Amino acid sequence: MLSDWVNKGGGLMTMTGYSSPPNDNANVNILLAPFGLSYGEVQILKKGASATTVPITEFAAHPITTGVTAVGVDNGYEVSGPAAQTRSPTSPSMQPEADTGSARPSKLAKGHVDVWGDEWITYNSEWVNHPDYQVPLFWTNTIKWLTVAGTCQVAIPIFIP
């Protein structure tokens, strides 16, 4: 069972954001339910007509966000559950004291689950067209945090272009 694997030290990351069909999050929410995490049904942080993505620029302190000052999202979904870690001034419901946000890195027993509310973080455009975003560092931090400490770990370089 997935929850057993995570609780024994495994790492799980999920992403969503594409808005068709409207019940797109149903299956991933089934996987996240044992962890008390879920995606909402209302999209957040939609880009404007001239923008490529909406930058998230405020982060709570967490190993995933260390050194990251901006990443982009578009049409993501709010993430509900414990330990909100990122927020944006463009969405009032994403305040640090709220129970929802754009991401939820959560430590569970010995493992980790990172629920990211958008899929644009995987697009090449975010790596290439946005030198103001720290997408490579975000991914390096995320993968390191999701893996078992002391196993297959490397130091994160000071500068990742």
PDB file of C-alpha atoms in Angstrom:
ATOM      1  CA  MET A   1       0.000   0.000   0.000  1.00  0.00           C
ATOM      2  CA  LEU A   2       1.274   3.486  -0.874  1.00  0.00           C
ATOM      3  CA  SER A   3       0.803   4.919   2.621  1.00  0.00           C
ATOM      4  CA  ASP A   4       2.831   2.050   4.136  1.00  0.00           C
ATOM      5  CA  TRP A   5       5.665   2.705   1.705  1.00  0.00           C
ATOM      6  CA  VAL A   6       5.726   6.450   2.499  1.00  0.00           C
ATOM      7  CA  ASN A   7       5.499   5.863   6.246  1.00  0.00           C
ATOM      8  CA  LYS A   8       8.512   3.539   6.019  1.00  0.00           C
ATOM      9  CA  GLY A   9      10.628   6.259   4.408  1.00  0.00           C
ATOM     10  CA  GLY A  10       9.417   6.636   0.825  1.00  0.00           C
ATOM     11  CA  GLY A  11       8.818   9.934  -0.925  1.00  0.00           C
ATOM     12  CA  LEU A  12       5.780  10.903  -3.000  1.00  0.00           C
ATOM     13  CA  MET A  13       5.189  14.042  -5.050  1.00  0.00           C
ATOM     14  CA  THR A  14       1.978  14.857  -6.877  1.00  0.00           C
ATOM     15  CA  MET A  15       1.112  17.707  -9.235  1.00  0.00           C
ATOM     16  CA  THR A  16      -2.052  18.867 -10.932  1.00  0.00           C
ATOM     17  CA  GLY A  17      -3.318  21.917 -12.740  1.00  0.00           C
ATOM     18  CA  TYR A  18      -4.765  20.927 -16.072  1.00  0.00           C
ATOM     19  CA  SER A  19      -8.461  21.768 -15.934  1.00  0.00           C
ATOM     20  CA  SER A  20     -10.136  19.256 -18.217  1.00  0.00           C
ATOM     21  CA  PRO A  21     -12.115  17.190 -17.348  1.00  0.00           C
ATOM     22  CA  PRO A  22     -13.504  18.982 -14.274  1.00  0.00           C
ATOM     23  CA  ASN A  23     -13.021  15.921 -12.019  1.00  0.00           C
ATOM     24  CA  ASP A  24      -9.330  15.714 -12.907  1.00  0.00           C
ATOM     25  CA  ASN A  25      -8.264  15.563  -9.241  1.00  0.00           C
ATOM     26  CA  ALA A  26     -10.505  12.676  -8.160  1.00  0.00           C
ATOM     27  CA  ASN A  27      -7.945   9.898  -8.660  1.00  0.00           C
ATOM     28  CA  VAL A  28      -4.985  11.713  -7.119  1.00  0.00           C
ATOM     29  CA  ASN A  29      -7.153  12.700  -4.140  1.00  0.00           C
ATOM     30  CA  ILE A  30      -7.812   8.993  -3.523  1.00  0.00           C
ATOM     31  CA  LEU A  31      -4.035   8.461  -3.292  1.00  0.00           C
ATOM     32  CA  LEU A  32      -3.617  11.477  -0.995  1.00  0.00           C
ATOM     33  CA  ALA A  33      -6.528  10.729   1.357  1.00  0.00           C
ATOM     34  CA  PRO A  34      -4.536   8.478   3.750  1.00  0.00           C
ATOM     35  CA  PHE A  35      -2.169  11.413   4.335  1.00  0.00           C
ATOM     36  CA  GLY A  36      -4.949  13.923   5.068  1.00  0.00           C
ATOM     37  CA  LEU A  37      -4.081  15.882   1.912  1.00  0.00           C
ATOM     38  CA  SER A  38      -6.160  16.789  -1.139  1.00  0.00           C
ATOM     39  CA  TYR A  39      -6.565  19.104  -4.101  1.00  0.00           C
ATOM     40  CA  GLY A  40      -9.558  21.439  -4.185  1.00  0.00           C
ATOM     41  CA  GLU A  41     -11.936  21.860  -7.101  1.00  0.00           C
ATOM     42  CA  VAL A  42     -11.456  25.562  -7.761  1.00  0.00           C
ATOM     43  CA  GLN A  43      -8.498  26.729  -9.818  1.00  0.00           C
ATOM     44  CA  ILE A  44      -6.225  29.419  -8.404  1.00  0.00           C
ATOM     45  CA  LEU A  45      -3.495  31.695  -9.706  1.00  0.00           C
ATOM     46  CA  LYS A  46      -4.609  31.963 -13.333  1.00  0.00           C
ATOM     47  CA  LYS A  47      -2.196  33.835 -15.551  1.00  0.00           C
ATOM     48  CA  GLY A  48      -3.274  36.969 -17.361  1.00  0.00           C
ATOM     49  CA  ALA A  49      -3.522  37.268 -21.132  1.00  0.00           C
ATOM     50  CA  SER A  50       0.022  38.618 -21.497  1.00  0.00           C
ATOM     51  CA  ALA A  51       1.728  36.619 -18.760  1.00  0.00           C
ATOM     52  CA  THR A  52       3.307  33.211 -19.140  1.00  0.00           C
ATOM     53  CA  THR A  53       2.816  32.198 -15.501  1.00  0.00           C
ATOM     54  CA  VAL A  54       2.006  33.802 -12.155  1.00  0.00           C
ATOM     55  CA  PRO A  55       5.111  33.960  -9.959  1.00  0.00           C
ATOM     56  CA  ILE A  56       4.901  32.649  -6.417  1.00  0.00           C
ATOM     57  CA  THR A  57       7.408  34.743  -4.495  1.00  0.00           C
ATOM     58  CA  GLU A  58       6.605  34.168  -0.825  1.00  0.00           C
ATOM     59  CA  PHE A  59       7.615  30.913   0.796  1.00  0.00           C
ATOM     60  CA  ALA A  60       7.587  29.545   4.295  1.00  0.00           C
ATOM     61  CA  ALA A  61      10.958  28.237   5.476  1.00  0.00           C
ATOM     62  CA  HIS A  62      11.339  24.618   4.341  1.00  0.00           C
ATOM     63  CA  PRO A  63      14.120  22.513   2.770  1.00  0.00           C
ATOM     64  CA  ILE A  64      12.258  22.557  -0.568  1.00  0.00           C
ATOM     65  CA  THR A  65      12.184  26.347  -0.698  1.00  0.00           C
ATOM     66  CA  THR A  66      15.743  27.022   0.490  1.00  0.00           C
ATOM     67  CA  GLY A  67      17.254  29.519  -1.937  1.00  0.00           C
ATOM     68  CA  VAL A  68      14.116  29.673  -4.077  1.00  0.00           C
ATOM     69  CA  THR A  69      12.716  33.175  -4.540  1.00  0.00           C
ATOM     70  CA  ALA A  70      10.239  32.560  -7.384  1.00  0.00           C
ATOM     71  CA  VAL A  71       8.572  29.785  -9.401  1.00  0.00           C
ATOM     72  CA  GLY A  72       5.628  30.089 -11.774  1.00  0.00           C
ATOM     73  CA  VAL A  73       2.142  28.604 -11.760  1.00  0.00           C
ATOM     74  CA  ASP A  74      -0.929  28.816 -13.981  1.00  0.00           C
ATOM     75  CA  ASN A  75      -4.396  27.456 -13.216  1.00  0.00           C
ATOM     76  CA  GLY A  76      -3.279  25.403 -10.277  1.00  0.00           C
ATOM     77  CA  TYR A  77      -5.503  23.947  -7.592  1.00  0.00           C
ATOM     78  CA  GLU A  78      -5.509  24.779  -3.920  1.00  0.00           C
ATOM     79  CA  VAL A  79      -3.980  22.096  -1.712  1.00  0.00           C
ATOM     80  CA  SER A  80      -5.618  21.277   1.610  1.00  0.00           C
ATOM     81  CA  GLY A  81      -4.124  19.521   4.604  1.00  0.00           C
ATOM     82  CA  PRO A  82      -1.460  20.039   7.275  1.00  0.00           C
ATOM     83  CA  ALA A  83       1.710  22.105   6.929  1.00  0.00           C
ATOM     84  CA  ALA A  84       1.052  24.778   4.296  1.00  0.00           C
ATOM     85  CA  GLN A  85       4.428  25.863   2.964  1.00  0.00           C
ATOM     86  CA  THR A  86       3.904  28.329   0.125  1.00  0.00           C
ATOM     87  CA  ARG A  87       1.592  31.239  -0.342  1.00  0.00           C
ATOM     88  CA  SER A  88       1.036  34.077  -2.765  1.00  0.00           C
ATOM     89  CA  PRO A  89      -0.277  37.583  -2.248  1.00  0.00           C
ATOM     90  CA  THR A  90      -2.463  37.138  -5.348  1.00  0.00           C
ATOM     91  CA  SER A  91      -4.693  34.632  -3.564  1.00  0.00           C
ATOM     92  CA  PRO A  92      -6.044  35.699  -0.148  1.00  0.00           C
ATOM     93  CA  SER A  93      -6.871  32.115   0.806  1.00  0.00           C
ATOM     94  CA  MET A  94      -3.182  31.200   0.692  1.00  0.00           C
ATOM     95  CA  GLN A  95      -2.131  32.948   3.880  1.00  0.00           C
ATOM     96  CA  PRO A  96       0.193  30.916   6.146  1.00  0.00           C
ATOM     97  CA  GLU A  97      -2.453  30.548   8.848  1.00  0.00           C
ATOM     98  CA  ALA A  98      -4.982  29.102   6.363  1.00  0.00           C
ATOM     99  CA  ASP A  99      -5.618  25.401   5.881  1.00  0.00           C
ATOM    100  CA  THR A 100      -5.096  25.694   2.126  1.00  0.00           C
ATOM    101  CA  GLY A 101      -2.228  26.768  -0.107  1.00  0.00           C
ATOM    102  CA  SER A 102      -0.415  26.094  -3.375  1.00  0.00           C
ATOM    103  CA  ALA A 103       1.823  23.355  -1.937  1.00  0.00           C
ATOM    104  CA  ARG A 104       2.048  21.002   1.047  1.00  0.00           C
ATOM    105  CA  PRO A 105       5.347  19.359   1.878  1.00  0.00           C
ATOM    106  CA  SER A 106       4.462  17.025   4.753  1.00  0.00           C
ATOM    107  CA  LYS A 107       6.598  14.669   6.834  1.00  0.00           C
ATOM    108  CA  LEU A 108       4.716  11.488   7.684  1.00  0.00           C
ATOM    109  CA  ALA A 109       6.361   8.919   9.970  1.00  0.00           C
ATOM    110  CA  LYS A 110       9.687   8.314   8.170  1.00  0.00           C
ATOM    111  CA  GLY A 111       8.626   9.505   4.700  1.00  0.00           C
ATOM    112  CA  HIS A 112       7.640  12.667   2.884  1.00  0.00           C
ATOM    113  CA  VAL A 113       4.758  13.765   0.652  1.00  0.00           C
ATOM    114  CA  ASP A 114       4.924  16.919  -1.459  1.00  0.00           C
ATOM    115  CA  VAL A 115       1.618  17.976  -3.006  1.00  0.00           C
ATOM    116  CA  TRP A 116       2.238  20.723  -5.559  1.00  0.00           C
ATOM    117  CA  GLY A 117      -0.846  22.532  -6.868  1.00  0.00           C
ATOM    118  CA  ASP A 118       0.215  22.998 -10.488  1.00  0.00           C
ATOM    119  CA  GLU A 119       2.028  21.208 -13.318  1.00  0.00           C
ATOM    120  CA  TRP A 120       3.752  24.204 -14.949  1.00  0.00           C
ATOM    121  CA  ILE A 121       6.842  23.549 -12.820  1.00  0.00           C
ATOM    122  CA  THR A 122       7.567  20.711 -15.289  1.00  0.00           C
ATOM    123  CA  TYR A 123       7.370  22.828 -18.453  1.00  0.00           C
ATOM    124  CA  ASN A 124      10.562  23.653 -20.308  1.00  0.00           C
ATOM    125  CA  SER A 125       9.356  27.252 -20.705  1.00  0.00           C
ATOM    126  CA  GLU A 126       9.680  27.748 -16.956  1.00  0.00           C
ATOM    127  CA  TRP A 127      13.295  26.587 -17.007  1.00  0.00           C
ATOM    128  CA  VAL A 128      14.335  28.456 -20.146  1.00  0.00           C
ATOM    129  CA  ASN A 129      12.229  31.626 -20.382  1.00  0.00           C
ATOM    130  CA  HIS A 130      12.307  32.678 -16.741  1.00  0.00           C
ATOM    131  CA  PRO A 131      15.788  33.387 -15.416  1.00  0.00           C
ATOM    132  CA  ASP A 132      14.004  35.003 -12.455  1.00  0.00           C
ATOM    133  CA  TYR A 133      12.607  31.586 -11.421  1.00  0.00           C
ATOM    134  CA  GLN A 134      14.735  29.052  -9.551  1.00  0.00           C
ATOM    135  CA  VAL A 135      13.130  25.955 -11.098  1.00  0.00           C
ATOM    136  CA  PRO A 136      16.298  23.796 -11.159  1.00  0.00           C
ATOM    137  CA  LEU A 137      16.976  24.576  -7.489  1.00  0.00           C
ATOM    138  CA  PHE A 138      13.335  23.907  -6.621  1.00  0.00           C
ATOM    139  CA  TRP A 139      13.573  20.445  -8.233  1.00  0.00           C
ATOM    140  CA  THR A 140      16.953  19.666  -6.675  1.00  0.00           C
ATOM    141  CA  ASN A 141      15.641  20.606  -3.230  1.00  0.00           C
ATOM    142  CA  THR A 142      12.414  18.648  -3.776  1.00  0.00           C
ATOM    143  CA  ILE A 143      14.070  15.440  -4.909  1.00  0.00           C
ATOM    144  CA  LYS A 144      16.605  15.618  -2.101  1.00  0.00           C
ATOM    145  CA  TRP A 145      13.832  16.165   0.480  1.00  0.00           C
ATOM    146  CA  LEU A 146      11.750  13.285  -0.915  1.00  0.00           C
ATOM    147  CA  THR A 147      14.606  10.763  -0.719  1.00  0.00           C
ATOM    148  CA  VAL A 148      15.708   8.937   2.390  1.00  0.00           C
ATOM    149  CA  ALA A 149      18.196  11.001   4.388  1.00  0.00           C
ATOM    150  CA  GLY A 150      21.695   9.561   4.235  1.00  0.00           C
ATOM    151  CA  THR A 151      20.873   7.410   1.187  1.00  0.00           C
ATOM    152  CA  CYS A 152      21.824   8.600  -2.288  1.00  0.00           C
ATOM    153  CA  GLN A 153      22.194  12.140  -0.980  1.00  0.00           C
ATOM    154  CA  VAL A 154      24.515  14.707  -2.469  1.00  0.00           C
ATOM    155  CA  ALA A 155      25.257  18.255  -1.427  1.00  0.00           C
ATOM    156  CA  ILE A 156      23.139  20.851  -3.201  1.00  0.00           C
ATOM    157  CA  PRO A 157      25.411  23.156  -5.217  1.00  0.00           C
ATOM    158  CA  ILE A 158      25.536  26.786  -4.120  1.00  0.00           C
ATOM    159  CA  PHE A 159      24.461  27.921  -7.580  1.00  0.00           C
ATOM    160  CA  ILE A 160      22.210  25.975  -9.899  1.00  0.00           C
ATOM    161  CA  PRO A 161      21.548  27.879 -13.149  1.00  0.00           C
TER     162      PRO A 161
END
